[in-house]
PDB file of C-alpha atoms in Angstrom:
ATOM      1  CA  MET A   1       3.445   1.149  21.155  1.00 88.00           C
ATOM      2  CA  ARG A   2       7.000   2.236  21.944  1.00 93.00           C
ATOM      3  CA  THR A   3       8.302   0.492  18.819  1.00 94.00           C
ATOM      4  CA  ILE A   4       5.602   2.143  16.701  1.00 93.00           C
ATOM      5  CA  ARG A   5       6.476   5.578  18.103  1.00 95.00           C
ATOM      6  CA  LEU A   6      10.159   4.962  17.431  1.00 96.00           C
ATOM      7  CA  GLY A   7       9.412   3.850  13.871  1.00 94.00           C
ATOM      8  CA  PHE A   8       7.303   6.920  13.164  1.00 95.00           C
ATOM      9  CA  ALA A   9      10.008   9.146  14.668  1.00 97.00           C
ATOM     10  CA  VAL A  10      12.579   7.573  12.334  1.00 96.00           C
ATOM     11  CA  MET A  11      10.242   8.039   9.353  1.00 95.00           C
ATOM     12  CA  PHE A  12       9.557  11.677  10.288  1.00 96.00           C
ATOM     13  CA  SER A  13      13.295  12.314  10.652  1.00 96.00           C
ATOM     14  CA  ALA A  14      13.874  10.760   7.234  1.00 95.00           C
ATOM     15  CA  VAL A  15      11.252  13.039   5.681  1.00 95.00           C
ATOM     16  CA  VAL A  16      12.842  16.129   7.257  1.00 96.00           C
ATOM     17  CA  LEU A  17      16.296  14.974   6.140  1.00 94.00           C
ATOM     18  CA  ASN A  18      14.974  14.388   2.627  1.00 93.00           C
ATOM     19  CA  LEU A  19      13.489  17.893   2.467  1.00 94.00           C
ATOM     20  CA  PHE A  20      16.741  19.490   3.618  1.00 93.00           C
ATOM     21  CA  THR A  21      18.767  17.306   1.262  1.00 92.00           C
ATOM     22  CA  CYS A  22      16.636  18.304  -1.720  1.00 90.00           C
ATOM     23  CA  TRP A  23      16.830  21.934  -0.692  1.00 92.00           C
ATOM     24  CA  LEU A  24      20.543  22.233   0.120  1.00 91.00           C
ATOM     25  CA  VAL A  25      22.460  19.517  -1.731  1.00 88.00           C
ATOM     26  CA  PRO A  26      22.772  19.196  -5.503  1.00 87.00           C
ATOM     27  CA  PRO A  27      21.206  16.009  -6.907  1.00 84.00           C
ATOM     28  CA  GLY A  28      23.306  12.920  -6.394  1.00 82.00           C
ATOM     29  CA  VAL A  29      22.689   9.265  -5.733  1.00 83.00           C
ATOM     30  CA  PRO A  30      24.168   8.851  -2.222  1.00 85.00           C
ATOM     31  CA  TRP A  31      22.506  11.889  -0.696  1.00 86.00           C
ATOM     32  CA  ASN A  32      19.081  11.308  -2.235  1.00 86.00           C
ATOM     33  CA  VAL A  33      18.991   7.583  -1.441  1.00 90.00           C
ATOM     34  CA  LEU A  34      19.979   7.872   2.237  1.00 90.00           C
ATOM     35  CA  PRO A  35      16.652   9.404   3.418  1.00 91.00           C
ATOM     36  CA  VAL A  36      14.700   6.724   1.534  1.00 91.00           C
ATOM     37  CA  MET A  37      16.751   4.043   3.286  1.00 93.00           C
ATOM     38  CA  LEU A  38      16.064   5.616   6.690  1.00 93.00           C
ATOM     39  CA  PHE A  39      12.344   5.856   5.906  1.00 93.00           C
ATOM     40  CA  THR A  40      12.326   2.159   5.021  1.00 92.00           C
ATOM     41  CA  VAL A  41      14.029   1.302   8.326  1.00 94.00           C
ATOM     42  CA  GLY A  42      11.326   3.239  10.192  1.00 94.00           C
ATOM     43  CA  SER A  43       8.602   1.512   8.227  1.00 90.00           C
ATOM     44  CA  SER A  44      10.182  -1.851   9.016  1.00 90.00           C
ATOM     45  CA  LEU A  45      10.059  -1.001  12.706  1.00 93.00           C
ATOM     46  CA  VAL A  46       6.363  -0.072  12.566  1.00 92.00           C
ATOM     47  CA  MET A  47       4.926  -2.900  10.466  1.00 87.00           C
ATOM     48  CA  PRO A  48       5.282  -5.944  12.793  1.00 87.00           C
ATOM     49  CA  SER A  49       3.688  -4.163  15.751  1.00 90.00           C
ATOM     50  CA  ALA A  50       0.999  -2.574  13.594  1.00 87.00           C
ATOM     51  CA  THR A  51       0.184  -5.992  12.143  1.00 85.00           C
ATOM     52  CA  LEU A  52      -0.244  -7.486  15.610  1.00 87.00           C
ATOM     53  CA  ILE A  53      -2.530  -4.630  16.663  1.00 88.00           C
ATOM     54  CA  LEU A  54      -4.562  -5.058  13.489  1.00 82.00           C
ATOM     55  CA  LEU A  55      -4.915  -8.802  13.984  1.00 86.00           C
ATOM     56  CA  ASP A  56      -6.101  -8.284  17.560  1.00 87.00           C
ATOM     57  CA  LEU A  57      -8.973  -6.138  16.245  1.00 86.00           C
ATOM     58  CA  PHE A  58     -10.383  -9.089  14.272  1.00 83.00           C
ATOM     59  CA  PRO A  59      -9.704 -12.263  16.279  1.00 85.00           C
ATOM     60  CA  ALA A  60     -12.279 -14.382  14.412  1.00 88.00           C
ATOM     61  CA  SER A  61     -10.888 -13.605  10.953  1.00 85.00           C
ATOM     62  CA  ARG A  62      -7.162 -13.061  11.417  1.00 85.00           C
ATOM     63  CA  GLY A  63      -6.257 -14.589   8.058  1.00 85.00           C
ATOM     64  CA  MET A  64      -8.478 -12.224   6.121  1.00 87.00           C
ATOM     65  CA  ALA A  65      -7.280  -9.225   8.147  1.00 84.00           C
ATOM     66  CA  SER A  66      -3.642 -10.183   7.552  1.00 82.00           C
ATOM     67  CA  SER A  67      -4.252 -10.679   3.840  1.00 86.00           C
ATOM     68  CA  LEU A  68      -6.015  -7.334   3.485  1.00 86.00           C
ATOM     69  CA  GLN A  69      -3.303  -5.538   5.437  1.00 82.00           C
ATOM     70  CA  GLY A  70      -0.579  -7.010   3.221  1.00 82.00           C
ATOM     71  CA  PHE A  71      -2.529  -6.167   0.082  1.00 89.00           C
ATOM     72  CA  LEU A  72      -3.001  -2.549   1.160  1.00 87.00           C
ATOM     73  CA  GLN A  73       0.651  -2.232   2.174  1.00 80.00           C
ATOM     74  CA  PHE A  74       1.935  -3.402  -1.196  1.00 85.00           C
ATOM     75  CA  THR A  75      -0.700  -1.456  -3.145  1.00 91.00           C
ATOM     76  CA  LEU A  76       0.096   1.817  -1.404  1.00 86.00           C
ATOM     77  CA  SER A  77       3.830   1.208  -1.733  1.00 78.00           C
ATOM     78  CA  ALA A  78       3.472   0.787  -5.476  1.00 75.00           C
TER      79      ALA A  78
END
């Protein structure tokens, strides 16, 4: 749970940074890409622990739960 909280804190910080960047800085590649990179780092921290928690909810059908979780992750990312 500590890793998940840390990941969500990083993602929230990236969202706040992105809002301030869009508000204060003129458009440019380095400044507008940095918050997206930080958000991805936070998401990468959350996903392994969230996957384990999800798989523990369905011990009899872990393969299906893992497949559905991956499908939803990629679908929502698209």
